[in-house]
Coordinates of C-alpha atoms and ligand atoms in Angstrom, one line a residue:
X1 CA 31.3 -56.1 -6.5
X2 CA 30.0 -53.0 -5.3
X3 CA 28.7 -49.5 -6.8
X4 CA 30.4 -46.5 -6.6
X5 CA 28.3 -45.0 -3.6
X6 CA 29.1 -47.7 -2.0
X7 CA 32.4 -48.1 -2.6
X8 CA 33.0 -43.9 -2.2
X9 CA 30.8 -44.4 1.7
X10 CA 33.6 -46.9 3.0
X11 CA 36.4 -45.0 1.4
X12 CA 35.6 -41.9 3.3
X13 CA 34.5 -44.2 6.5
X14 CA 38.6 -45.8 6.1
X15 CA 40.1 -42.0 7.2
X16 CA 39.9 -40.1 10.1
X17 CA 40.9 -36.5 10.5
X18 CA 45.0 -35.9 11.1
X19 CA 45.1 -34.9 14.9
X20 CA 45.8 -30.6 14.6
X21 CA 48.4 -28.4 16.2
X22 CA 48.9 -24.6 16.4
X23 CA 50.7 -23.4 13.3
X24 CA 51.7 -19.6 12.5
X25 CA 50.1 -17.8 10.2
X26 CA 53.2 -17.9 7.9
X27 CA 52.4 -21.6 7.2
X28 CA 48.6 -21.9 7.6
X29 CA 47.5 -21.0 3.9
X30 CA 45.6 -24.4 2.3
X31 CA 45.0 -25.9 5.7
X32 CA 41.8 -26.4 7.4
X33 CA 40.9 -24.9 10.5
X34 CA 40.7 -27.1 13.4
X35 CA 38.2 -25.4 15.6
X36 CA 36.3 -22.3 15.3
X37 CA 37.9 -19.4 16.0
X38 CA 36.3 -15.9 17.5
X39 CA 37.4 -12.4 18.1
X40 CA 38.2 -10.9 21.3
X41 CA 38.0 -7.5 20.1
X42 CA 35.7 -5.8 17.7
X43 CA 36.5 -5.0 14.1
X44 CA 37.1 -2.0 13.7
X45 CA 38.7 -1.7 16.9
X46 CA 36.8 2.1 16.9
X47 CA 34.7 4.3 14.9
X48 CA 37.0 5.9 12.2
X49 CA 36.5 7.6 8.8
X50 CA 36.1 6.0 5.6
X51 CA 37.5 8.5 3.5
X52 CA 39.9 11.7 3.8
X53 CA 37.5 14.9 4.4
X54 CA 35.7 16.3 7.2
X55 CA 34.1 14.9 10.2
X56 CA 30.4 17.1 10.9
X57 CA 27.7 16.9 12.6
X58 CA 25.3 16.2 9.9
X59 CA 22.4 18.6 11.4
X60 CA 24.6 21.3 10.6
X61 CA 24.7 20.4 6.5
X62 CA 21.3 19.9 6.9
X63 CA 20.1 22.6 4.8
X64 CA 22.7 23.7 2.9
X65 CA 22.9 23.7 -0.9
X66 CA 25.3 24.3 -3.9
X67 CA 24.0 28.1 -3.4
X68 CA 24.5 28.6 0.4
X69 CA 26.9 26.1 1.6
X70 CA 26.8 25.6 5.3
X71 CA 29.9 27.2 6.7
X72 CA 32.1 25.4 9.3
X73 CA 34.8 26.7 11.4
X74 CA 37.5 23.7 11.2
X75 CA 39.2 23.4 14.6
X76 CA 41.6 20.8 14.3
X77 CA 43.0 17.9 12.0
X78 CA 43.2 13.9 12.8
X79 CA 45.3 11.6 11.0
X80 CA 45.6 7.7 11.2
X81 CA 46.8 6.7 14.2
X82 CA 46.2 10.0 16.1
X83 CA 43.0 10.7 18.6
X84 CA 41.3 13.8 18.2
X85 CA 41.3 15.8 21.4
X86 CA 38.2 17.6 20.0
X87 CA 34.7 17.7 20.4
X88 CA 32.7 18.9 18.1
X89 CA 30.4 21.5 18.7
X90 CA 27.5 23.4 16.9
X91 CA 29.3 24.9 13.4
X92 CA 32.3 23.1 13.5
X93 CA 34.7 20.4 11.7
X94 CA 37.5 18.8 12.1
X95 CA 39.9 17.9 9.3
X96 CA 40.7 13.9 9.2
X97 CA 42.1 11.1 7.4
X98 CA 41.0 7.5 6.1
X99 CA 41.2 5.4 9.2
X100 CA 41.4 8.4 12.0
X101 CA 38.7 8.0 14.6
X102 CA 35.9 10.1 14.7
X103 CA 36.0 12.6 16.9
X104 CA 33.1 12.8 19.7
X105 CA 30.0 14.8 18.4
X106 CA 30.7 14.4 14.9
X107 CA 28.1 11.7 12.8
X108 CA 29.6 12.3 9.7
X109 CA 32.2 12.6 7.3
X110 CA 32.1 15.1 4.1
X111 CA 34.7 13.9 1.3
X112 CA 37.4 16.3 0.8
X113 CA 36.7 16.6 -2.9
X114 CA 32.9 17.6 -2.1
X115 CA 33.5 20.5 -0.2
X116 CA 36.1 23.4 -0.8
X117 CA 38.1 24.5 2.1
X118 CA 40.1 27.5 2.6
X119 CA 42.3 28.0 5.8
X120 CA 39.9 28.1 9.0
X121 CA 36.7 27.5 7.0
X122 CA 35.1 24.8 5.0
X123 CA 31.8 25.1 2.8
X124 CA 29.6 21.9 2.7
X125 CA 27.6 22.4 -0.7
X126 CA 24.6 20.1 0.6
X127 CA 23.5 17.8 2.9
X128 CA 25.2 14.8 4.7
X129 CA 23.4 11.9 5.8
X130 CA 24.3 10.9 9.1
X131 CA 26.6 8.3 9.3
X132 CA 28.0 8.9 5.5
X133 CA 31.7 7.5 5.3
X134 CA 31.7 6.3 8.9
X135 CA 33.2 3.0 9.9
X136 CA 31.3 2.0 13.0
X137 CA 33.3 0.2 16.1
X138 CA 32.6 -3.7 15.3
X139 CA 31.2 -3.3 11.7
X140 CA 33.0 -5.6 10.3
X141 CA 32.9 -8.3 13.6
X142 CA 31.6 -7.7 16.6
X143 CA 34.0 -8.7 20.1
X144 CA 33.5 -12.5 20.4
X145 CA 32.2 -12.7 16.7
X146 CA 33.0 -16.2 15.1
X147 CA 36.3 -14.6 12.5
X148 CA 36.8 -18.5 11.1
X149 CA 34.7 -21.6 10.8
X150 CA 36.2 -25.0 11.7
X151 CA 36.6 -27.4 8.7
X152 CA 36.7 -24.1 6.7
X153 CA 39.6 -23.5 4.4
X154 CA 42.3 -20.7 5.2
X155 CA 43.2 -18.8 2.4
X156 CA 44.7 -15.4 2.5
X157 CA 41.0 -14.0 3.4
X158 CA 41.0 -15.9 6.1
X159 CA 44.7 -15.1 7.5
X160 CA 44.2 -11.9 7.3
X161 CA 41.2 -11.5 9.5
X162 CA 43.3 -14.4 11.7
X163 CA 46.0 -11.1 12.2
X164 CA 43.4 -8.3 12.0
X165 CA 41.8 -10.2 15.7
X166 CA 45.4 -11.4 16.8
X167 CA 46.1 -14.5 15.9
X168 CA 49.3 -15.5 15.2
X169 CA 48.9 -19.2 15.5
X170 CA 45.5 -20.7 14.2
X171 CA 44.7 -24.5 14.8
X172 CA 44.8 -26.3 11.9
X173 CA 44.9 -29.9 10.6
X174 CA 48.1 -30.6 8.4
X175 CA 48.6 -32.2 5.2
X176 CA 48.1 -35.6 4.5
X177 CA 51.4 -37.4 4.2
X178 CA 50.5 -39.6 1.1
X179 CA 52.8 -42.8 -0.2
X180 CA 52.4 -43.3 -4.1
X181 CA 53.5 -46.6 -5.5
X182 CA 53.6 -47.5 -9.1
X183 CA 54.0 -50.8 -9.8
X184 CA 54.7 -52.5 -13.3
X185 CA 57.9 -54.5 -15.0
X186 CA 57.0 -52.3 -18.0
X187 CA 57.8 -49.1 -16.3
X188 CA 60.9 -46.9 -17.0
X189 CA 61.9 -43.8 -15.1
X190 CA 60.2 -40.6 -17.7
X191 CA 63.5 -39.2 -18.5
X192 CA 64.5 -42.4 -19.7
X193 CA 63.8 -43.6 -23.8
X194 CA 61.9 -46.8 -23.1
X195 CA 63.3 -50.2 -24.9
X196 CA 60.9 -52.6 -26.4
X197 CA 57.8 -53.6 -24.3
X198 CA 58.5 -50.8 -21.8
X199 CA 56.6 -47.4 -21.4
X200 CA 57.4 -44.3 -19.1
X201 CA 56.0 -43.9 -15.9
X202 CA 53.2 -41.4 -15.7
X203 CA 51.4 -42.1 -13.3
X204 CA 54.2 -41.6 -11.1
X205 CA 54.0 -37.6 -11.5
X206 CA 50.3 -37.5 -12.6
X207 CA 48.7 -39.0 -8.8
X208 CA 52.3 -37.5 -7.1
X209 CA 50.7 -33.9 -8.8
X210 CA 47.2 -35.1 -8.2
X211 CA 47.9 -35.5 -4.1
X212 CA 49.7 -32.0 -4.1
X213 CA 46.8 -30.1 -6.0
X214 CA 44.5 -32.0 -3.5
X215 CA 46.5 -30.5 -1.0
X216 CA 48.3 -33.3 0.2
X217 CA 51.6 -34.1 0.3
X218 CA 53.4 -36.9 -2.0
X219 CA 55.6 -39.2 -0.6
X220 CA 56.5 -41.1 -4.1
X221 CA 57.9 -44.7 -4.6
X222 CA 58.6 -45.5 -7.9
X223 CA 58.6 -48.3 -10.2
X224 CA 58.3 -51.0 -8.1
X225 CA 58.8 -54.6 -9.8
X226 CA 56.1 -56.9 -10.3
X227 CA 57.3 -59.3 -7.4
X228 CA 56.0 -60.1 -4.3
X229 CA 58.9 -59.2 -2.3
X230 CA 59.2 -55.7 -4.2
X231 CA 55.8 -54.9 -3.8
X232 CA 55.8 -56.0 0.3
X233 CA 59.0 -54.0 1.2
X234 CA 57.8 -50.7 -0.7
X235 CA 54.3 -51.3 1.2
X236 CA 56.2 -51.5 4.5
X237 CA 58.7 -48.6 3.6
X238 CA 55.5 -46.5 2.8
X239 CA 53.5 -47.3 6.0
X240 CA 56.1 -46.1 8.3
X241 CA 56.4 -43.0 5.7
X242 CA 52.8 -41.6 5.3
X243 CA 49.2 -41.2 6.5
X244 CA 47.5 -43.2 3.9
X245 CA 48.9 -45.4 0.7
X246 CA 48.1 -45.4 -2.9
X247 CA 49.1 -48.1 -4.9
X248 CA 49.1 -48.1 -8.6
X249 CA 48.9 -51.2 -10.9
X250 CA 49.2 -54.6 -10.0
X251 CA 45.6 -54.5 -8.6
X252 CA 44.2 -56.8 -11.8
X253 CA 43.5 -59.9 -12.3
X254 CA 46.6 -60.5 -14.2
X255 CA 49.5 -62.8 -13.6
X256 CA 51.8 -60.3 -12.1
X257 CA 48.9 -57.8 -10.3
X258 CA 50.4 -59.1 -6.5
X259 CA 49.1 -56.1 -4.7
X260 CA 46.3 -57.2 -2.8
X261 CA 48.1 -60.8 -1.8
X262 CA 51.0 -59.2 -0.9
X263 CA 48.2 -56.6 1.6
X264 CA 47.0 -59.5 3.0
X265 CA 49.2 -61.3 3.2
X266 CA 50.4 -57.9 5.7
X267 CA 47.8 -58.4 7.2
X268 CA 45.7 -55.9 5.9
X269 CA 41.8 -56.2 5.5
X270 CA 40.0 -55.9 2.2
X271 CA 37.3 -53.2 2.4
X272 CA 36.0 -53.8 -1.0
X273 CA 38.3 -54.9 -4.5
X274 CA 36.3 -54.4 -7.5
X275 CA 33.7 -51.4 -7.9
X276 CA 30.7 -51.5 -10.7
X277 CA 32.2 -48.4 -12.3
X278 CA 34.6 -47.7 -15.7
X279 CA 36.9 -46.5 -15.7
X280 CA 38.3 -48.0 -12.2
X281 CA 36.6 -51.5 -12.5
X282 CA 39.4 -53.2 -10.0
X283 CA 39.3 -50.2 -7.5
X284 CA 40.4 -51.7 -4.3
X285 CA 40.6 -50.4 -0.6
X286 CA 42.6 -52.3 2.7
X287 CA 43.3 -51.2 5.8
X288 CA 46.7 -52.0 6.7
X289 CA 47.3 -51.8 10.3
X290 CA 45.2 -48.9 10.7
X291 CA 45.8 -46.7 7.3
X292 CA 44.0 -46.6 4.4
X293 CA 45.5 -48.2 0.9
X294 CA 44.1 -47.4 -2.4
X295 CA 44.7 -50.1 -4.2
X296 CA 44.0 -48.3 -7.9
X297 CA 43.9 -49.6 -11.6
X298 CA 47.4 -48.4 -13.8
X299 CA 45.6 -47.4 -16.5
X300 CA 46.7 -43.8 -16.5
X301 CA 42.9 -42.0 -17.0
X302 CA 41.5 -45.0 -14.8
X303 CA 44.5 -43.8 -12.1
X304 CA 43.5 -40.0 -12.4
X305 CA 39.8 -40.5 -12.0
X306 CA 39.9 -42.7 -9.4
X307 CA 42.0 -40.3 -7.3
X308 CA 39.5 -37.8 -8.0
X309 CA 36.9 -39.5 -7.2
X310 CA 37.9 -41.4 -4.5
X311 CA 41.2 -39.8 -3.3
X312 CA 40.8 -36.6 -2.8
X313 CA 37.5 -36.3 -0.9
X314 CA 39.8 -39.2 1.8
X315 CA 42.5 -36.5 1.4
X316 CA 39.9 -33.7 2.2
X317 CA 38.3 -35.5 5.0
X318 CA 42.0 -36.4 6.7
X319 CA 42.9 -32.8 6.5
X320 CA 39.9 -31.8 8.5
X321 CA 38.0 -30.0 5.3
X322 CA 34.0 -29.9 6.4
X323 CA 33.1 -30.0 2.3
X324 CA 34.6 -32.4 1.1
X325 CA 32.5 -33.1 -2.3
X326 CA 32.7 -31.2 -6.0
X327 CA 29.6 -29.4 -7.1
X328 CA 27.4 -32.5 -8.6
X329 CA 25.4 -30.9 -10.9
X330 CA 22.8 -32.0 -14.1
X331 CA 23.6 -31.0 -16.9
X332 CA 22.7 -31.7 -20.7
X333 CA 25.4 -34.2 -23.2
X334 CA 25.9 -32.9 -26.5
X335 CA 27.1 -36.1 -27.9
X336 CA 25.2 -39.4 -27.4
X337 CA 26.7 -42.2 -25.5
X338 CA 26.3 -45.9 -25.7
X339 CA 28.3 -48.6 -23.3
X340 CA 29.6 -51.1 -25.5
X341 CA 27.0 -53.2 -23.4
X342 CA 24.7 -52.9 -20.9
X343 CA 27.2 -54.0 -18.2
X344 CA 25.7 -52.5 -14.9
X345 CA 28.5 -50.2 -14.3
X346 CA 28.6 -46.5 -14.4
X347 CA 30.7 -45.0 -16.6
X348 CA 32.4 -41.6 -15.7
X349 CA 32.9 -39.8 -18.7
X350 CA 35.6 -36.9 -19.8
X351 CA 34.0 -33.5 -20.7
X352 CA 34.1 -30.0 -21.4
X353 CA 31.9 -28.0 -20.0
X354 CA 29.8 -24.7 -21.0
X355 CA 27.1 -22.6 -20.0
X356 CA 23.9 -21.7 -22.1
X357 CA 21.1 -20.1 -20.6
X358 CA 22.2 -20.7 -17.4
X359 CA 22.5 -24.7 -18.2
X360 CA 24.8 -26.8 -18.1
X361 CA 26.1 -27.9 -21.2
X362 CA 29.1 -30.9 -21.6
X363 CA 30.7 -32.5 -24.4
X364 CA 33.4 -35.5 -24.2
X365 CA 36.8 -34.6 -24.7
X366 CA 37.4 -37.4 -27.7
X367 CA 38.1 -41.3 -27.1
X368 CA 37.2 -42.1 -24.0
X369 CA 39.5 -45.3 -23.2
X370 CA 41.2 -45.9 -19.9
X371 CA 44.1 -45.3 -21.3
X372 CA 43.4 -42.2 -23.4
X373 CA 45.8 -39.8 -20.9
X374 CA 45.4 -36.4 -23.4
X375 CA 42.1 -36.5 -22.9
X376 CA 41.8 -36.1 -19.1
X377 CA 44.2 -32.6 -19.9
X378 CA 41.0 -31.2 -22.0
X379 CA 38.4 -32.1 -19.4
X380 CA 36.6 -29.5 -17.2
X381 CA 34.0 -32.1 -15.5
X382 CA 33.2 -35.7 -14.9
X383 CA 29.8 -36.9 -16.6
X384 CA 28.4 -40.0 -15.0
X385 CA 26.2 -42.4 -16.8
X386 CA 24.1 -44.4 -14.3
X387 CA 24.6 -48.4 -14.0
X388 CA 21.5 -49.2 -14.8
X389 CA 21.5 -46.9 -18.2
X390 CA 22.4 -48.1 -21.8
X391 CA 23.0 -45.0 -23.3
X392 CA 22.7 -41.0 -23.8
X393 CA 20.5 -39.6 -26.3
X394 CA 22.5 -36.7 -27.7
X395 CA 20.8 -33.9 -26.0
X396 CA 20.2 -36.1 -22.8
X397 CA 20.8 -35.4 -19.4
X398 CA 23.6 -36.1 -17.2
X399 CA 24.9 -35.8 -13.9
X400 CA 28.3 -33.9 -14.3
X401 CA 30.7 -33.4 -10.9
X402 CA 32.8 -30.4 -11.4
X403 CA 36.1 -31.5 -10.9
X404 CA 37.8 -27.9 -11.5
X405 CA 35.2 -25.8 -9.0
X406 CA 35.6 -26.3 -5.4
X407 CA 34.0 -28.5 -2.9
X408 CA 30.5 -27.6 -1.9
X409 CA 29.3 -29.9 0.0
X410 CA 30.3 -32.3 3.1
Ligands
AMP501 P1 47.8 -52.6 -14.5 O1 46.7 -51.9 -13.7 O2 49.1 -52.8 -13.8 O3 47.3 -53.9 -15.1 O4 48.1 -51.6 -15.7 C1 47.1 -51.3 -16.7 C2 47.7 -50.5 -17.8 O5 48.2 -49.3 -17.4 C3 48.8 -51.2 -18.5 O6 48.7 -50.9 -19.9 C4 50.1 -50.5 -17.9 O7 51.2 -50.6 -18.8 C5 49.6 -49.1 -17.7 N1 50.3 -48.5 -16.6 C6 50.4 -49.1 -15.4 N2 51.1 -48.3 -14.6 C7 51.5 -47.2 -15.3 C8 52.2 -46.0 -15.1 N3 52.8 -45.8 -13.9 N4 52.4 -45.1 -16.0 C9 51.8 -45.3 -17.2 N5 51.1 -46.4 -17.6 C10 50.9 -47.4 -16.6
MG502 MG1 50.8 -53.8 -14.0

């Protein structure tokens, strides 16, 4: 058996990154960026006025005041998308819009409701600072200026500077295609009323959900029968079908858990099956002919942890996402916490989280058994309690990974 570190180093070491292609904007939102990407052009294109007003030089404001307001002759108006023909000279303004660019000798822009025009005059009631409501050329990113990171996430931020520079296609890294098997006789479809022995399946649609929020894509097959055969056909459907496999149930040690003879026997090889950690205790990872399969427990809270844990970061790291790790954080437990034995595992705990005086504060959700499902809706956060710990004073501290915050690190 080995411990979660462990176990979370070769999962991340089974993926690769998905090889990228040039997609347009229109579908690039939630994908990583492949490469970085720079500007050809600077940002603003040209120097152009922040606000509607007048455009001055400032020296002539200099002195002015609420009782002798400097007096300029205005000798022209600029609006967005127009260039102004004029110079400006000694004593004079020009009229302009948000976004027109600033005509040549000008270093300034008076707001329109500072000053008070009338016809061919305006009257600046005090002084402008040079530069005041000025957008200079390249403010915002300078020609050749890095606009997007690679590995960094694009989100509607990010596609918007992509158009602002001019790019309509951005390389990216697409979604991971992955195949979600649940396995277990006991399983009926969750729209059906099970019959005596038999549960719904929901796991199905909790890990199917799990791989979309993780950005993935699901690829689900369902209910499949605790036989050998069943189990080996779905595995071969879903290795033609995806980019990496999860299998759920069947991974055990029980009579009918086939999952990881029937992998080997496809000649996959067995990273690791078995993980000091609970929930997840009979965590397993193959590679089957090049692709990753994780081989996780059916208990549904063991199922959604260990596709947080595990899952998602693999997800992450295939989609080409350079952080690929939740805020890990310490925080404080309300609630003590003894293992039912000291059983060299760590335990990953369900919790809500607060802050007090800029701590960290968690406290478990309720019952925290593998199979306790309503407790994963109420949690905010992970707590782990170390392998080599007993228990947690109430009041004791914990590491906590955020599970609702993004990734922060790679
Ligand atoms: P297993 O890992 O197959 O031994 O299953 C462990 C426990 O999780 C058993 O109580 C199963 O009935 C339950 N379980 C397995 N798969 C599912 C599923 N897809 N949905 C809900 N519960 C499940
Ligand atoms: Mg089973």
């Amino acid at each position: 058996m080995i411990t979660y570190r462990e176990a979370l180093a070769l999962s991340l070491r089974s993926v690769s990154r998905l090889p990228s292609w040039r997609v347009p904007l229109a579908e690039a939102l939630g994908l990583a960026a492949a490469g970085d990407v720079f500007s050809e052009d600077p940002v603003p294109p040209f120097t152009n006025s922040a606000m509607d007003g007048f455009a001055l030089r400032s020296a002539d404001a200099a002195g002015a005041s609420d009782g002798s307001p400097a007096r300029l002759r205005v000798v022209g108006d600029v609006s967005a998308g127009q260039v102004a023909a004029w110079r400006i000279e000694e004593g004079a303004a020009v009229r302009i819009m948000t976004g027109a660019p600033v005509p040549d000798g000008a270093d300034a822009v008076a707001p329109i409701e500072s000053v008070s025009a009338d016809g061919e005059w305006v009257r600046i009631p005090g002084p402008v600072r040079p530069g005041a409501n000025i957008r200079l050329a390249g403010e915002d990113i300078p020609a050749g200026g890095r606009v997007v990171e690679a590995g960094s996430a694009l989100g509607p931020a990010e596609i918007g500077v992509l158009a602002a520079t001019g790019h309509v296609e951005v390389e990216a890294v697409p979604r991971a295609r992955i195949a979600v098997l649940t396995t277990g006789d006991e399983l009926v479809d969750a729209s059906e009323r099970p019959g005596p022995g038999r549960i719904r399946d929901a796991n199905l649609h909790s890990v199917c959900a799990q791989v979309r929020a993780f950005g993935g894509i699901a690829v689900p097959f369902a209910r499949v029968p605790d036989r050998r055969g069943a189990v080996e056909e779905a595995l071969r459907k879903a290795e033609a079908e995806a980019d990496a496999i999860v299998t759920n149930g069947g991974i055990s040690m029980g009579d009918h858990d086939h999952v990881r003879e029937v992998l080997e026997g496809l000649g996959a090889e067995t990273l690791f099956w078995r993980v000091l950690q609970k929930p997840g205790g009979p965590l397993g990872l193959f590679r089957l002919h090049g692709k990753a399969v994780f081989g996780i427990p059916g208990n549904p809270v063991a199922a959604m942890v260990m596709m947080e844990e595990y899952v998602r970061p693999a997800i992450r790291k295939m989609m080409g996402f350079s952080r690929l790790h939740r805020p890990e954080r310490e925080g404080v437990l309300d609630d003590g916490w003894r293992k039912s034995r000291p059983d060299g595992r760590l335990h990953f705990l369900r919790v809500r989280l607060r802050e007090e005086e800029g701590r960290l504060r968690a406290a478990l959700t309720g019952p925290q058994g593998s199979g306790v499902l309503s407790s994963m809706t109420l949690a905010g956060a992970l707590a782990l309690v170390p392998e080599d710990a007993t228990s947690i004073p109430p009041g004791g501290r914990v590491l906590l990974h955020l599970t609702e915050r993004p990734e922060d690190h790679g």
